[in-house]
């Protein structure tokens, strides 16, 4: 008997008919002798709808007090899902019980709208599992020290599922979604993209953080930290398919580096439009300048990604960095009114029409010339590179948003990721 966690995304939970299918699939696993914990998302579109209502009343939720209420509102989508799924499972003849984050409890910090999980109490879940029940836990939410409801950031149900799997030391966490695995890139942009049967945890971490939307980045971090066996697979297969076949489908995230000489140098191309650039021009180049600029940005809870500082001329330099597009207005305001004047910048400018395109592959460790092939490919397409950032297993470039699809297609081809002719 294994302990298995299933996570179902919003599309998989999108209607009562689909919820019935989820229930049948879960029932199949339960009847095969597994202890089952299920973590669903809100029904598709529901979180947007709920947050849209809040927006009608208050266009920008900039204060902590407002963000607290956003979490109060957004968390209800998942509460509806777990209740419906519990009913559907009972209709299939199984005993099941649903819990919200605070009932488990799933403890988080108090960073509303992007809280981090700190601990999960597994006592209640275990008691139910031992009594033969299927346990259904809301994705996306938790509770802070003060008893306030928190949410984990958009797409956070993935993280809930992996965290629950880690806390329970589950044998596997299966993420059921509307795609059948992790692809070399988004097939909507490159139809030749291929599904990867396996991907290393490190590559997955890069792909998720670089804009591949298949898994929320924190869920991958959690999986790495606690070594949770993780698989991404489709919820759109017939619920009745053979369990062994289903259990081997999709993409498995692996922890051992495959010693495979055939392994492609680049495994995937990630991209993100969720980027914006901020530049401070004419900043005095002295020790502490990066901290003076980025310290206040971090304090405002804004993630900074690619950073570049130019060589200085006459003691002055230009300093640029990227932030999530959703935080661009807030960051720009902070830099224009406070940070820029404080550090003596001559000008602060923003650009929200950029994107980031990245190549990812552990094969890059042992191959030289990979980045230069990327740069040549972009040059051949006449695409100007604004910023570059590299790690051992990825190279990212920031370019004009309007060239994003062209860049992704060209790179997919240049690194031989296009589907081999059958
Ligand atoms: N319902 C939340 C969202 O839409 C969490 C999730 O689906 O993972 O972001
Ligand atoms: Mg998702």
Tab-separated table of N, CA and C in Angstrom, residues 254-382:
chain	number	residue	atom	x	y	z
A	254	UNK	N	13.155	13.852	-12.039
A	254	UNK	CA	14.117	12.924	-11.443
A	254	UNK	C	15.166	13.666	-10.619
A	255	UNK	N	15.754	12.949	-9.669
A	255	UNK	CA	16.774	13.569	-8.823
A	255	UNK	C	18.174	13.106	-9.179
A	256	UNK	N	18.261	11.968	-9.843
A	256	UNK	CA	19.589	11.527	-10.268
A	256	UNK	C	19.883	12.123	-11.637
A	257	UNK	N	21.106	12.591	-11.779
A	257	UNK	CA	21.508	13.124	-13.061
A	257	UNK	C	21.722	11.938	-14.002
A	258	UNK	N	20.906	11.860	-15.022
A	258	UNK	CA	21.044	10.739	-15.948
A	258	UNK	C	22.415	10.797	-16.619
A	259	UNK	N	23.188	9.716	-16.479
A	259	UNK	CA	24.498	9.690	-17.138
A	259	UNK	C	24.248	9.192	-18.549
A	260	UNK	N	23.822	10.120	-19.366
A	260	UNK	CA	23.370	9.735	-20.686
A	260	UNK	C	24.072	10.629	-21.702
A	261	UNK	N	24.997	10.026	-22.407
A	261	UNK	CA	25.781	10.823	-23.343
A	261	UNK	C	24.920	11.344	-24.493
A	262	UNK	N	23.819	10.649	-24.722
A	262	UNK	CA	22.926	11.060	-25.809
A	262	UNK	C	22.105	12.283	-25.419
A	263	UNK	N	22.082	12.570	-24.135
A	263	UNK	CA	21.271	13.657	-23.617
A	263	UNK	C	21.496	14.949	-24.399
A	264	UNK	N	20.403	15.582	-24.758
A	264	UNK	CA	20.524	16.857	-25.464
A	264	UNK	C	21.233	17.869	-24.568
A	265	UNK	N	22.003	18.745	-25.190
A	265	UNK	CA	22.710	19.767	-24.421
A	265	UNK	C	21.698	20.718	-23.775
A	266	UNK	N	20.701	21.063	-24.568
A	266	UNK	CA	19.628	21.918	-24.067
A	266	UNK	C	18.352	21.072	-24.005
A	267	UNK	N	17.680	21.079	-22.879
A	267	UNK	CA	16.468	20.271	-22.729
A	267	UNK	C	15.208	21.052	-23.037
A	268	UNK	N	15.257	22.358	-22.828
A	268	UNK	CA	14.033	23.112	-23.051
A	268	UNK	C	14.279	24.603	-23.201
A	269	UNK	N	13.265	25.273	-23.752
A	269	UNK	CA	13.301	26.721	-23.923
A	269	UNK	C	12.158	27.299	-23.097
A	270	UNK	N	12.503	28.153	-22.163
A	270	UNK	CA	11.460	28.783	-21.342
A	270	UNK	C	11.353	30.249	-21.734
A	271	UNK	N	10.187	30.823	-21.464
A	271	UNK	CA	10.047	32.252	-21.781
A	271	UNK	C	9.023	32.856	-20.852
A	272	UNK	N	9.113	34.145	-20.681
A	272	UNK	CA	8.176	34.827	-19.808
A	272	UNK	C	7.955	36.252	-20.271
A	273	UNK	N	6.676	36.599	-20.393
A	273	UNK	CA	6.308	37.986	-20.679
A	273	UNK	C	6.114	38.751	-19.389
A	274	UNK	N	6.148	38.012	-18.296
A	274	UNK	CA	5.867	38.617	-17.002
A	274	UNK	C	7.100	39.356	-16.478
A	275	UNK	N	7.610	40.267	-17.284
A	275	UNK	CA	8.868	40.937	-16.941
A	275	UNK	C	8.731	42.417	-17.235
A	276	UNK	N	9.445	43.192	-16.496
A	276	UNK	CA	9.545	44.626	-16.785
A	276	UNK	C	10.903	45.086	-16.308
A	277	UNK	N	11.407	46.130	-16.962
A	277	UNK	CA	12.770	46.572	-16.674
A	277	UNK	C	12.740	47.947	-16.017
A	278	UNK	N	13.642	48.144	-15.104
A	278	UNK	CA	13.803	49.469	-14.500
A	278	UNK	C	15.277	49.834	-14.586
A	279	UNK	N	15.570	51.047	-15.032
A	279	UNK	CA	16.958	51.487	-15.123
A	279	UNK	C	17.144	52.781	-14.340
A	280	UNK	N	18.228	52.820	-13.580
A	280	UNK	CA	18.632	54.054	-12.920
A	280	UNK	C	19.867	54.549	-13.648
A	281	UNK	N	19.776	55.741	-14.214
A	281	UNK	CA	20.886	56.280	-15.004
A	281	UNK	C	21.702	57.257	-14.168
A	282	UNK	N	22.988	57.282	-14.458
A	282	UNK	CA	23.861	58.254	-13.809
A	282	UNK	C	23.939	58.126	-12.299
A	283	UNK	N	24.079	56.878	-11.845
A	283	UNK	CA	24.169	56.639	-10.396
A	283	UNK	C	25.641	56.735	-9.981
A	284	UNK	N	25.968	57.424	-8.883
A	284	UNK	CA	27.351	57.465	-8.420
A	284	UNK	C	27.835	56.044	-8.126
A	285	UNK	N	28.985	55.671	-8.683
A	285	UNK	CA	29.497	54.303	-8.534
A	285	UNK	C	30.366	54.210	-7.288
A	286	UNK	N	29.744	53.781	-6.204
A	286	UNK	CA	30.506	53.643	-4.959
A	286	UNK	C	30.037	52.385	-4.217
A	287	UNK	N	30.837	51.901	-3.258
A	287	UNK	CA	30.434	50.693	-2.533
A	287	UNK	C	29.062	50.882	-1.883
A	288	UNK	N	28.262	49.855	-1.933
A	288	UNK	CA	26.963	49.918	-1.272
A	288	UNK	C	25.828	50.371	-2.170
A	289	UNK	N	26.165	50.691	-3.429
A	289	UNK	CA	25.135	51.270	-4.283
A	289	UNK	C	24.059	50.232	-4.639
A	290	UNK	N	24.486	49.023	-4.927
A	290	UNK	CA	23.506	47.979	-5.276
A	290	UNK	C	22.574	47.740	-4.100
A	291	UNK	N	23.155	47.723	-2.916
A	291	UNK	CA	22.323	47.502	-1.725
A	291	UNK	C	21.361	48.669	-1.499
A	292	UNK	N	21.846	49.891	-1.718
A	292	UNK	CA	20.970	51.059	-1.513
A	292	UNK	C	19.789	51.041	-2.473
A	293	UNK	N	20.006	50.473	-3.669
A	293	UNK	CA	18.921	50.434	-4.657
A	293	UNK	C	18.000	49.241	-4.410
A	294	UNK	N	18.616	48.069	-4.241
A	294	UNK	CA	17.801	46.849	-4.204
A	294	UNK	C	17.273	46.509	-2.807
A	295	UNK	N	17.893	47.070	-1.778
A	295	UNK	CA	17.406	46.840	-0.409
A	295	UNK	C	15.947	47.267	-0.256
A	296	UNK	N	15.637	48.527	-0.602
A	296	UNK	CA	14.247	48.985	-0.465
A	296	UNK	C	13.273	48.201	-1.354
A	297	UNK	N	13.775	47.732	-2.497
A	297	UNK	CA	12.913	46.948	-3.399
A	297	UNK	C	12.548	45.617	-2.733
A	298	UNK	N	13.555	44.996	-2.116
A	298	UNK	CA	13.307	43.736	-1.406
A	298	UNK	C	12.357	43.969	-0.235
A	299	UNK	N	12.561	45.083	0.463
A	299	UNK	CA	11.696	45.387	1.607
A	299	UNK	C	10.246	45.557	1.182
A	300	UNK	N	10.051	46.047	-0.048
A	300	UNK	CA	8.691	46.219	-0.562
A	300	UNK	C	8.150	44.896	-1.107
A	301	UNK	N	8.912	43.795	-0.864
A	301	UNK	CA	8.461	42.459	-1.264
A	301	UNK	C	8.350	42.309	-2.781
A	302	UNK	N	9.246	42.956	-3.500
A	302	UNK	CA	9.258	42.851	-4.958
A	302	UNK	C	10.472	42.012	-5.363
A	303	UNK	N	10.228	40.958	-6.120
A	303	UNK	CA	11.323	40.079	-6.548
A	303	UNK	C	12.107	40.736	-7.669
A	304	UNK	N	13.410	40.704	-7.531
A	304	UNK	CA	14.273	41.236	-8.579
A	304	UNK	C	14.920	40.056	-9.275
A	305	UNK	N	15.021	40.142	-10.593
A	305	UNK	CA	15.557	38.993	-11.320
A	305	UNK	C	16.893	39.343	-11.964
A	306	UNK	N	16.898	39.655	-13.250
A	306	UNK	CA	18.167	39.940	-13.927
A	306	UNK	C	18.670	41.322	-13.511
A	307	UNK	N	19.935	41.400	-13.182
A	307	UNK	CA	20.517	42.684	-12.742
A	307	UNK	C	21.760	42.958	-13.580
A	308	UNK	N	21.903	44.187	-14.086
A	308	UNK	CA	23.192	44.543	-14.686
A	308	UNK	C	23.629	45.931	-14.243
A	309	UNK	N	24.935	46.060	-14.065
A	309	UNK	CA	25.501	47.370	-13.767
A	309	UNK	C	26.584	47.611	-14.809
A	310	UNK	N	26.524	48.753	-15.457
A	310	UNK	CA	27.524	49.060	-16.480
A	310	UNK	C	28.862	49.438	-15.846
A	311	UNK	N	29.919	49.407	-16.660
A	311	UNK	CA	31.185	49.969	-16.168
A	311	UNK	C	30.946	51.468	-15.988
A	312	UNK	N	31.684	52.053	-15.045
A	312	UNK	CA	31.399	53.457	-14.769
A	312	UNK	C	32.241	54.399	-15.617
A	313	UNK	N	31.670	55.560	-15.860
A	313	UNK	CA	32.362	56.647	-16.553
A	313	UNK	C	32.304	57.853	-15.633
A	314	UNK	N	33.440	58.412	-15.363
A	314	UNK	CA	33.510	59.604	-14.495
A	314	UNK	C	32.785	59.359	-13.169
A	315	UNK	N	32.971	58.150	-12.617
A	315	UNK	CA	32.379	57.858	-11.305
A	315	UNK	C	30.879	57.618	-11.331
A	316	UNK	N	30.295	57.587	-12.532
A	316	UNK	CA	28.847	57.333	-12.621
A	316	UNK	C	28.593	56.040	-13.402
A	317	UNK	N	27.496	55.397	-13.074
A	317	UNK	CA	27.158	54.165	-13.776
A	317	UNK	C	25.646	54.077	-13.999
A	318	UNK	N	25.237	53.147	-14.867
A	318	UNK	CA	23.812	52.861	-15.042
A	318	UNK	C	23.537	51.495	-14.425
A	319	UNK	N	22.372	51.384	-13.822
A	319	UNK	CA	22.027	50.177	-13.083
A	319	UNK	C	20.632	49.750	-13.525
A	320	UNK	N	20.515	48.514	-14.061
A	320	UNK	CA	19.202	48.051	-14.534
A	320	UNK	C	18.860	46.709	-13.904
A	321	UNK	N	17.581	46.488	-13.717
A	321	UNK	CA	17.135	45.179	-13.224
A	321	UNK	C	15.702	44.930	-13.676
A	322	UNK	N	15.301	43.659	-13.607
A	322	UNK	CA	13.934	43.322	-13.991
A	322	UNK	C	13.124	42.923	-12.761
A	323	UNK	N	11.831	43.174	-12.853
A	323	UNK	CA	10.882	42.817	-11.787
A	323	UNK	C	9.659	42.178	-12.459
A	324	UNK	N	8.823	41.468	-11.703
A	324	UNK	CA	7.587	40.946	-12.301
A	324	UNK	C	6.733	42.103	-12.829
A	325	UNK	N	6.094	41.884	-13.974
A	325	UNK	CA	5.375	42.992	-14.586
A	325	UNK	C	4.283	43.542	-13.670
A	326	UNK	N	3.679	42.656	-12.908
A	326	UNK	CA	2.617	43.086	-11.992
A	326	UNK	C	3.112	44.050	-10.919
A	327	UNK	N	4.409	44.015	-10.639
A	327	UNK	CA	4.974	44.897	-9.606
A	327	UNK	C	5.660	46.113	-10.213
A	328	UNK	N	5.609	46.223	-11.551
A	328	UNK	CA	6.398	47.258	-12.211
A	328	UNK	C	5.987	48.666	-11.775
A	329	UNK	N	4.680	48.933	-11.774
A	329	UNK	CA	4.210	50.282	-11.443
A	329	UNK	C	4.638	50.649	-10.019
A	330	UNK	N	4.457	49.696	-9.123
A	330	UNK	CA	4.792	49.922	-7.713
A	330	UNK	C	6.297	50.138	-7.547
A	331	UNK	N	7.085	49.325	-8.265
A	331	UNK	CA	8.541	49.438	-8.159
A	331	UNK	C	9.015	50.773	-8.741
A	332	UNK	N	8.431	51.136	-9.878
A	332	UNK	CA	8.850	52.365	-10.548
A	332	UNK	C	8.553	53.584	-9.666
A	333	UNK	N	7.393	53.554	-9.065
A	333	UNK	CA	6.980	54.624	-8.142
A	333	UNK	C	7.990	54.749	-6.992
A	334	UNK	N	8.313	53.611	-6.405
A	334	UNK	CA	9.259	53.579	-5.277
A	334	UNK	C	10.619	54.140	-5.701
A	335	UNK	N	11.059	53.752	-6.903
A	335	UNK	CA	12.384	54.181	-7.354
A	335	UNK	C	12.398	55.643	-7.767
A	336	UNK	N	11.308	56.078	-8.378
A	336	UNK	CA	11.267	57.482	-8.830
A	336	UNK	C	11.170	58.445	-7.657
A	337	UNK	N	10.330	58.077	-6.681
A	337	UNK	CA	10.072	59.038	-5.603
A	337	UNK	C	11.072	58.920	-4.455
A	338	UNK	N	11.590	57.709	-4.208
A	338	UNK	CA	12.440	57.558	-3.023
A	338	UNK	C	13.866	57.141	-3.338
A	339	UNK	N	14.009	55.931	-3.914
A	339	UNK	CA	15.352	55.363	-4.064
A	339	UNK	C	16.220	56.187	-5.009
A	340	UNK	N	15.659	56.535	-6.181
A	340	UNK	CA	16.416	57.293	-7.180
A	340	UNK	C	17.009	58.579	-6.599
A	341	UNK	N	16.160	59.450	-6.034
A	341	UNK	CA	16.682	60.677	-5.426
A	341	UNK	C	17.690	60.382	-4.307
A	342	UNK	N	17.416	59.345	-3.503
A	342	UNK	CA	18.305	59.048	-2.369
A	342	UNK	C	19.708	58.655	-2.829
A	343	UNK	N	19.806	57.894	-3.920
A	343	UNK	CA	21.146	57.473	-4.368
A	343	UNK	C	21.744	58.454	-5.379
A	344	UNK	N	20.982	59.476	-5.738
A	344	UNK	CA	21.501	60.493	-6.647
A	344	UNK	C	21.477	60.098	-8.114
A	345	UNK	N	20.493	59.282	-8.512
A	345	UNK	CA	20.368	58.919	-9.927
A	345	UNK	C	19.900	60.127	-10.727
A	346	UNK	N	20.417	60.278	-11.970
A	346	UNK	CA	19.986	61.422	-12.755
A	346	UNK	C	18.609	61.160	-13.372
A	347	UNK	N	18.288	59.879	-13.583
A	347	UNK	CA	17.005	59.540	-14.198
A	347	UNK	C	16.603	58.112	-13.833
A	348	UNK	N	15.300	57.875	-13.698
A	348	UNK	CA	14.789	56.514	-13.483
A	348	UNK	C	13.800	56.224	-14.600
A	349	UNK	N	14.048	55.162	-15.374
A	349	UNK	CA	13.134	54.852	-16.477
A	349	UNK	C	12.670	53.398	-16.394
A	350	UNK	N	11.452	53.165	-16.874
A	350	UNK	CA	10.897	51.820	-16.862
A	350	UNK	C	10.510	51.375	-18.262
A	351	UNK	N	10.511	50.066	-18.485
A	351	UNK	CA	10.067	49.514	-19.758
A	351	UNK	C	9.343	48.200	-19.480
A	352	UNK	N	8.038	48.174	-19.766
A	352	UNK	CA	7.263	46.968	-19.496
A	352	UNK	C	7.073	46.123	-20.758
A	353	UNK	N	7.696	46.518	-21.863
A	353	UNK	CA	7.510	45.739	-23.091
A	353	UNK	C	8.724	44.857	-23.398
A	354	UNK	N	9.142	44.141	-22.399
A	354	UNK	CA	10.273	43.228	-22.587
A	354	UNK	C	9.833	41.805	-22.260
A	355	UNK	N	10.655	40.859	-22.590
A	355	UNK	CA	10.389	39.491	-22.190
A	355	UNK	C	11.731	38.809	-21.941
A	356	UNK	N	11.651	37.635	-21.350
A	356	UNK	CA	12.882	36.884	-21.095
A	356	UNK	C	12.772	35.523	-21.761
A	357	UNK	N	13.796	35.165	-22.505
A	357	UNK	CA	13.817	33.856	-23.168
A	357	UNK	C	15.058	33.128	-22.673
A	358	UNK	N	14.894	31.853	-22.319
A	358	UNK	CA	15.997	31.115	-21.704
A	358	UNK	C	16.161	29.737	-22.304
A	359	UNK	N	17.407	29.307	-22.402
A	359	UNK	CA	17.674	27.911	-22.745
A	359	UNK	C	18.132	27.218	-21.461
A	360	UNK	N	17.667	25.987	-21.283
A	360	UNK	CA	17.936	25.259	-20.041
A	360	UNK	C	18.438	23.866	-20.356
A	361	UNK	N	19.476	23.416	-19.664
A	361	UNK	CA	19.915	22.037	-19.845
A	361	UNK	C	21.118	21.705	-18.992
A	362	UNK	N	21.083	20.577	-18.285
A	362	UNK	CA	22.248	20.219	-17.472
A	362	UNK	C	23.428	19.860	-18.369
A	363	UNK	N	23.127	19.558	-19.644
A	363	UNK	CA	24.198	19.283	-20.596
A	363	UNK	C	25.107	20.491	-20.816
A	364	UNK	N	24.627	21.684	-20.469
A	364	UNK	CA	25.425	22.897	-20.654
A	364	UNK	C	26.667	22.886	-19.779
A	365	UNK	N	26.612	22.149	-18.689
A	365	UNK	CA	27.755	22.051	-17.782
A	365	UNK	C	28.998	21.515	-18.484
A	366	UNK	N	28.762	20.544	-19.353
A	366	UNK	CA	29.907	19.858	-19.947
A	366	UNK	C	30.133	20.233	-21.411
A	367	UNK	N	29.411	21.201	-21.901
A	367	UNK	CA	29.597	21.618	-23.290
A	367	UNK	C	29.912	23.106	-23.351
A	368	UNK	N	30.906	23.460	-24.130
A	368	UNK	CA	31.188	24.887	-24.308
A	368	UNK	C	30.464	25.385	-25.557
A	369	UNK	N	30.315	26.681	-25.646
A	369	UNK	CA	29.779	27.270	-26.870
A	369	UNK	C	28.268	27.259	-26.965
A	370	UNK	N	27.600	26.834	-25.891
A	370	UNK	CA	26.140	26.765	-25.950
A	370	UNK	C	25.538	28.174	-25.968
A	371	UNK	N	26.034	29.018	-25.067
A	371	UNK	CA	25.514	30.385	-25.015
A	371	UNK	C	25.799	31.119	-26.330
A	372	UNK	N	26.986	30.896	-26.876
A	372	UNK	CA	27.312	31.629	-28.098
A	372	UNK	C	26.421	31.175	-29.255
A	373	UNK	N	26.055	29.884	-29.250
A	373	UNK	CA	25.117	29.428	-30.281
A	373	UNK	C	23.770	30.152	-30.115
A	374	UNK	N	23.383	30.359	-28.878
A	374	UNK	CA	22.142	31.097	-28.619
A	374	UNK	C	22.244	32.521	-29.165
A	375	UNK	N	23.356	33.183	-28.861
A	375	UNK	CA	23.507	34.577	-29.287
A	375	UNK	C	23.546	34.676	-30.818
A	376	UNK	N	24.221	33.702	-31.454
A	376	UNK	CA	24.298	33.721	-32.916
A	376	UNK	C	22.908	33.536	-33.518
A	377	UNK	N	22.144	32.607	-32.942
A	377	UNK	CA	20.794	32.351	-33.453
A	377	UNK	C	19.955	33.629	-33.395
A	378	UNK	N	20.042	34.348	-32.270
A	378	UNK	CA	19.258	35.573	-32.128
A	378	UNK	C	19.774	36.651	-33.083
A	379	UNK	N	21.087	36.707	-33.244
A	379	UNK	CA	21.666	37.692	-34.169
A	379	UNK	C	21.169	37.431	-35.587
A	380	UNK	N	21.144	36.143	-35.979
A	380	UNK	CA	20.684	35.790	-37.324
A	380	UNK	C	19.244	36.244	-37.557
A	381	UNK	N	18.474	36.295	-36.474
A	381	UNK	CA	17.076	36.749	-36.609
A	381	UNK	C	16.967	38.263	-36.447
A	382	UNK	N	18.083	38.921	-36.217
A	382	UNK	CA	18.058	40.381	-36.060
A	382	UNK	C	17.466	40.838	-34.738
